[in-house]
Amino acid sequence: MLDTSARLLRLLAILQTRAEWTGPELAERLGVTVRTLRRDMARLRDLGYPVRATPGVAGGYRLGAGSTLPPLLLDDDEAVAVVLSLRTAASQSVTGIAETSLRALTKLERILPARLRQRTAALRLTTVPLAGGAPTVDPDLLTVIAEACQNLHRLTFDYRSRDGTASIRRVEPHRLVQTGQRWYLVARDTDRDAWRTFRADRIGELRSTGTRFTPHDPPDPATFVADSVGAAPYRYRARVLVHAPAAEVAERVPPTAGLVEAVDQQSCLLRTGADSLGFLALHLALLGPEFTVLEPAELADELGRLAGRLDRARGRSGSDRPE
C-alpha cells in the first residue's frame, strides 16, 4: 500500500481525470478501504482542496474549484501535448500571447523529467515558426466577448468592414471561431435581424450592455463562418459538385477558401467564391479532381474560355519550339 502522502497525490491525480467518482471506485483504484478513503478526503479538505461529496446511491466525490491550485499531474503524452500547445500559441494571433506562452513553457520545462525534456528540446530546436502578416487580436477583447457569449449579454462595438466602412453594431453574441490566425465572432445583429460574422481584429471599442437575451435559433458556428468567409463576401458565389471524397477535397480547400460537404462516399459539394470569375475558374481547374459546376452558369462559360486559352497555348508551345 502507498504511504499517506503518495496516496493523497495519487488521489488528487485520479480526481482530475473525471468529473465524478464513486467511493468504491476510488477505494479500488487506491487499494484501500472506503473508510480509509473517507479519511483521505478529510485530509485533502484540511489541506485546502475543495472535495465535494454527494451522499446516496448515485452520489460520489468531485474536485471543485477553490483557492488552492492542486498539483497538476500529467502523463508523458499529456505533458508533450501541453508543450506543443504552448509552442503553437506563439503564432501571435493574439496580442502578447507569444511572450506569455514562452514564460509558461519555460516554467514547465524546468520540472519535466529528463526523458521528456529531451523530446521537447527536439521539438524546440527543430521547429521554425513562419511569421504571419495577419493583425493580432487583443486578449482582453476576446475575454469580454467570450464572457458575453457565456452569460448571454448583448454587446455594442465599433466595427470596420472589409471596405473600411465604419459602423456601430449591436449584437447578441453566440460563439468565437478561430481559423488559422483569424478570430471571428458569430452573432445576431439586432439592427439587421440577421446572423453575421465579425472579424475580431476589426472590432473597435467594445461595450457589454449587461442586458441578457434569449438565443434565436443560432447556427452551427464553424459551418457558418466557413460559409461566410469562403463564399459570402465575394462577388461570385459558386456551388460545385466535386467527384472525389469530401476528406480528399477538404485537404486541398482550407476553411477560409470554401465549405466542403459530403454528398456520398465518392463525391462532395464545394461552396466557394471569388471577386473574379477567371480566378474562380483557375482555382477549380487546379483543384485536381473532376467536377461539375452547378452555379453560376457564367462560371461554366468562363471555364470554356479558360480551356480555349490553354488549348491554344499548348498548340503554340508545341509548334514554336526552336529547332
mmCIF file of N, CA and C in Angstrom, residues 11 22 29-30 49 52 66 74 82 90 95 115 132 135-136 151 156 166 177 193 232 236 253 273 277 283 307 316-317:
data_model
loop_
_atom_site.group_PDB
_atom_site.id
_atom_site.type_symbol
_atom_site.label_atom_id
_atom_site.label_comp_id
_atom_site.label_asym_id
_atom_site.label_seq_id
_atom_site.Cartn_x
_atom_site.Cartn_y
_atom_site.Cartn_z
ATOM 1 N N LEU A 11 -4.532 10.254 -5.314
ATOM 2 C CA LEU A 11 -5.962 10.541 -5.224
ATOM 3 C C LEU A 11 -6.296 11.845 -5.956
ATOM 4 N N THR A 22 -17.292 7.446 -7.716
ATOM 5 C CA THR A 22 -17.945 6.870 -6.539
ATOM 6 C C THR A 22 -16.869 6.454 -5.537
ATOM 7 N N ARG A 29 -9.235 1.790 -6.834
ATOM 8 C CA ARG A 29 -8.077 2.331 -7.540
ATOM 9 C C ARG A 29 -6.877 2.482 -6.599
ATOM 10 N N LEU A 30 -7.144 2.902 -5.369
ATOM 11 C CA LEU A 30 -6.062 3.155 -4.420
ATOM 12 C C LEU A 30 -5.660 1.922 -3.619
ATOM 13 N N TYR A 49 -8.070 21.684 -0.380
ATOM 14 C CA TYR A 49 -8.632 21.245 -1.669
ATOM 15 C C TYR A 49 -10.131 21.003 -1.511
ATOM 16 N N ARG A 52 -15.847 17.812 -3.081
ATOM 17 C CA ARG A 52 -17.290 17.796 -2.851
ATOM 18 C C ARG A 52 -17.764 16.350 -2.759
ATOM 19 N N GLY A 66 -11.356 25.954 -6.041
ATOM 20 C CA GLY A 66 -11.106 26.594 -4.756
ATOM 21 C C GLY A 66 -9.952 27.566 -4.849
ATOM 22 N N LEU A 74 0.621 15.115 -14.879
ATOM 23 C CA LEU A 74 0.441 14.776 -16.281
ATOM 24 C C LEU A 74 1.222 13.523 -16.629
ATOM 25 N N VAL A 82 0.835 19.562 -23.899
ATOM 26 C CA VAL A 82 0.842 20.915 -23.339
ATOM 27 C C VAL A 82 1.976 21.736 -23.942
ATOM 28 N N ALA A 90 2.477 30.546 -29.744
ATOM 29 C CA ALA A 90 3.421 31.596 -30.116
ATOM 30 C C ALA A 90 3.217 32.088 -31.541
ATOM 31 N N THR A 95 -2.553 39.276 -29.322
ATOM 32 C CA THR A 95 -1.518 40.207 -28.895
ATOM 33 C C THR A 95 -0.916 39.784 -27.560
ATOM 34 N N ARG A 115 13.656 12.519 -19.589
ATOM 35 C CA ARG A 115 13.244 11.882 -20.836
ATOM 36 C C ARG A 115 12.306 12.778 -21.648
ATOM 37 N N GLY A 132 3.351 35.216 -39.589
ATOM 38 C CA GLY A 132 2.269 35.622 -40.474
ATOM 39 C C GLY A 132 2.077 37.119 -40.456
ATOM 40 N N PRO A 135 -3.144 40.700 -38.687
ATOM 41 C CA PRO A 135 -3.186 41.525 -37.477
ATOM 42 C C PRO A 135 -3.572 40.683 -36.270
ATOM 43 N N THR A 136 -3.058 41.067 -35.103
ATOM 44 C CA THR A 136 -3.349 40.317 -33.883
ATOM 45 C C THR A 136 -4.580 40.880 -33.186
ATOM 46 N N ASN A 151 -22.596 34.364 -20.834
ATOM 47 C CA ASN A 151 -23.623 34.931 -19.961
ATOM 48 C C ASN A 151 -24.843 35.443 -20.714
ATOM 49 N N THR A 156 -22.219 45.940 -27.726
ATOM 50 C CA THR A 156 -22.188 47.036 -28.686
ATOM 51 C C THR A 156 -20.726 47.344 -28.987
ATOM 52 N N ALA A 166 -16.984 52.334 -41.487
ATOM 53 C CA ALA A 166 -17.140 52.256 -40.030
ATOM 54 C C ALA A 166 -18.617 52.255 -39.655
ATOM 55 N N VAL A 177 -14.964 31.842 -33.188
ATOM 56 C CA VAL A 177 -14.419 30.789 -34.052
ATOM 57 C C VAL A 177 -13.029 31.213 -34.490
ATOM 58 N N ASP A 193 -31.486 42.178 -37.807
ATOM 59 C CA ASP A 193 -32.240 40.958 -37.543
ATOM 60 C C ASP A 193 -31.703 39.803 -38.388
ATOM 61 N N ALA A 232 -19.425 33.999 -49.054
ATOM 62 C CA ALA A 232 -20.371 35.107 -48.923
ATOM 63 C C ALA A 232 -19.797 36.484 -49.234
ATOM 64 N N TYR A 236 -18.824 36.705 -56.762
ATOM 65 C CA TYR A 236 -19.339 35.480 -57.371
ATOM 66 C C TYR A 236 -19.305 34.342 -56.353
ATOM 67 N N VAL A 253 -8.749 22.320 -49.824
ATOM 68 C CA VAL A 253 -9.503 23.565 -49.703
ATOM 69 C C VAL A 253 -9.546 23.965 -48.228
ATOM 70 N N GLY A 273 -16.110 31.036 -53.409
ATOM 71 C CA GLY A 273 -16.397 32.313 -54.043
ATOM 72 C C GLY A 273 -15.136 33.071 -54.390
ATOM 73 N N LEU A 277 -14.357 35.824 -61.930
ATOM 74 C CA LEU A 277 -14.706 34.520 -62.496
ATOM 75 C C LEU A 277 -13.464 33.799 -62.993
ATOM 76 N N HIS A 283 -8.906 28.403 -60.013
ATOM 77 C CA HIS A 283 -8.854 27.699 -58.727
ATOM 78 C C HIS A 283 -9.459 26.298 -58.855
ATOM 79 N N ALA A 307 -10.332 26.996 -70.943
ATOM 80 C CA ALA A 307 -9.905 25.798 -71.662
ATOM 81 C C ALA A 307 -9.415 26.164 -73.062
ATOM 82 N N ARG A 316 0.519 26.463 -79.549
ATOM 83 C CA ARG A 316 1.633 27.342 -79.896
ATOM 84 C C ARG A 316 2.938 26.838 -79.296
ATOM 85 N N SER A 317 2.849 26.325 -78.077
ATOM 86 C CA SER A 317 4.062 25.847 -77.417
ATOM 87 C C SER A 317 4.650 24.656 -78.137
#
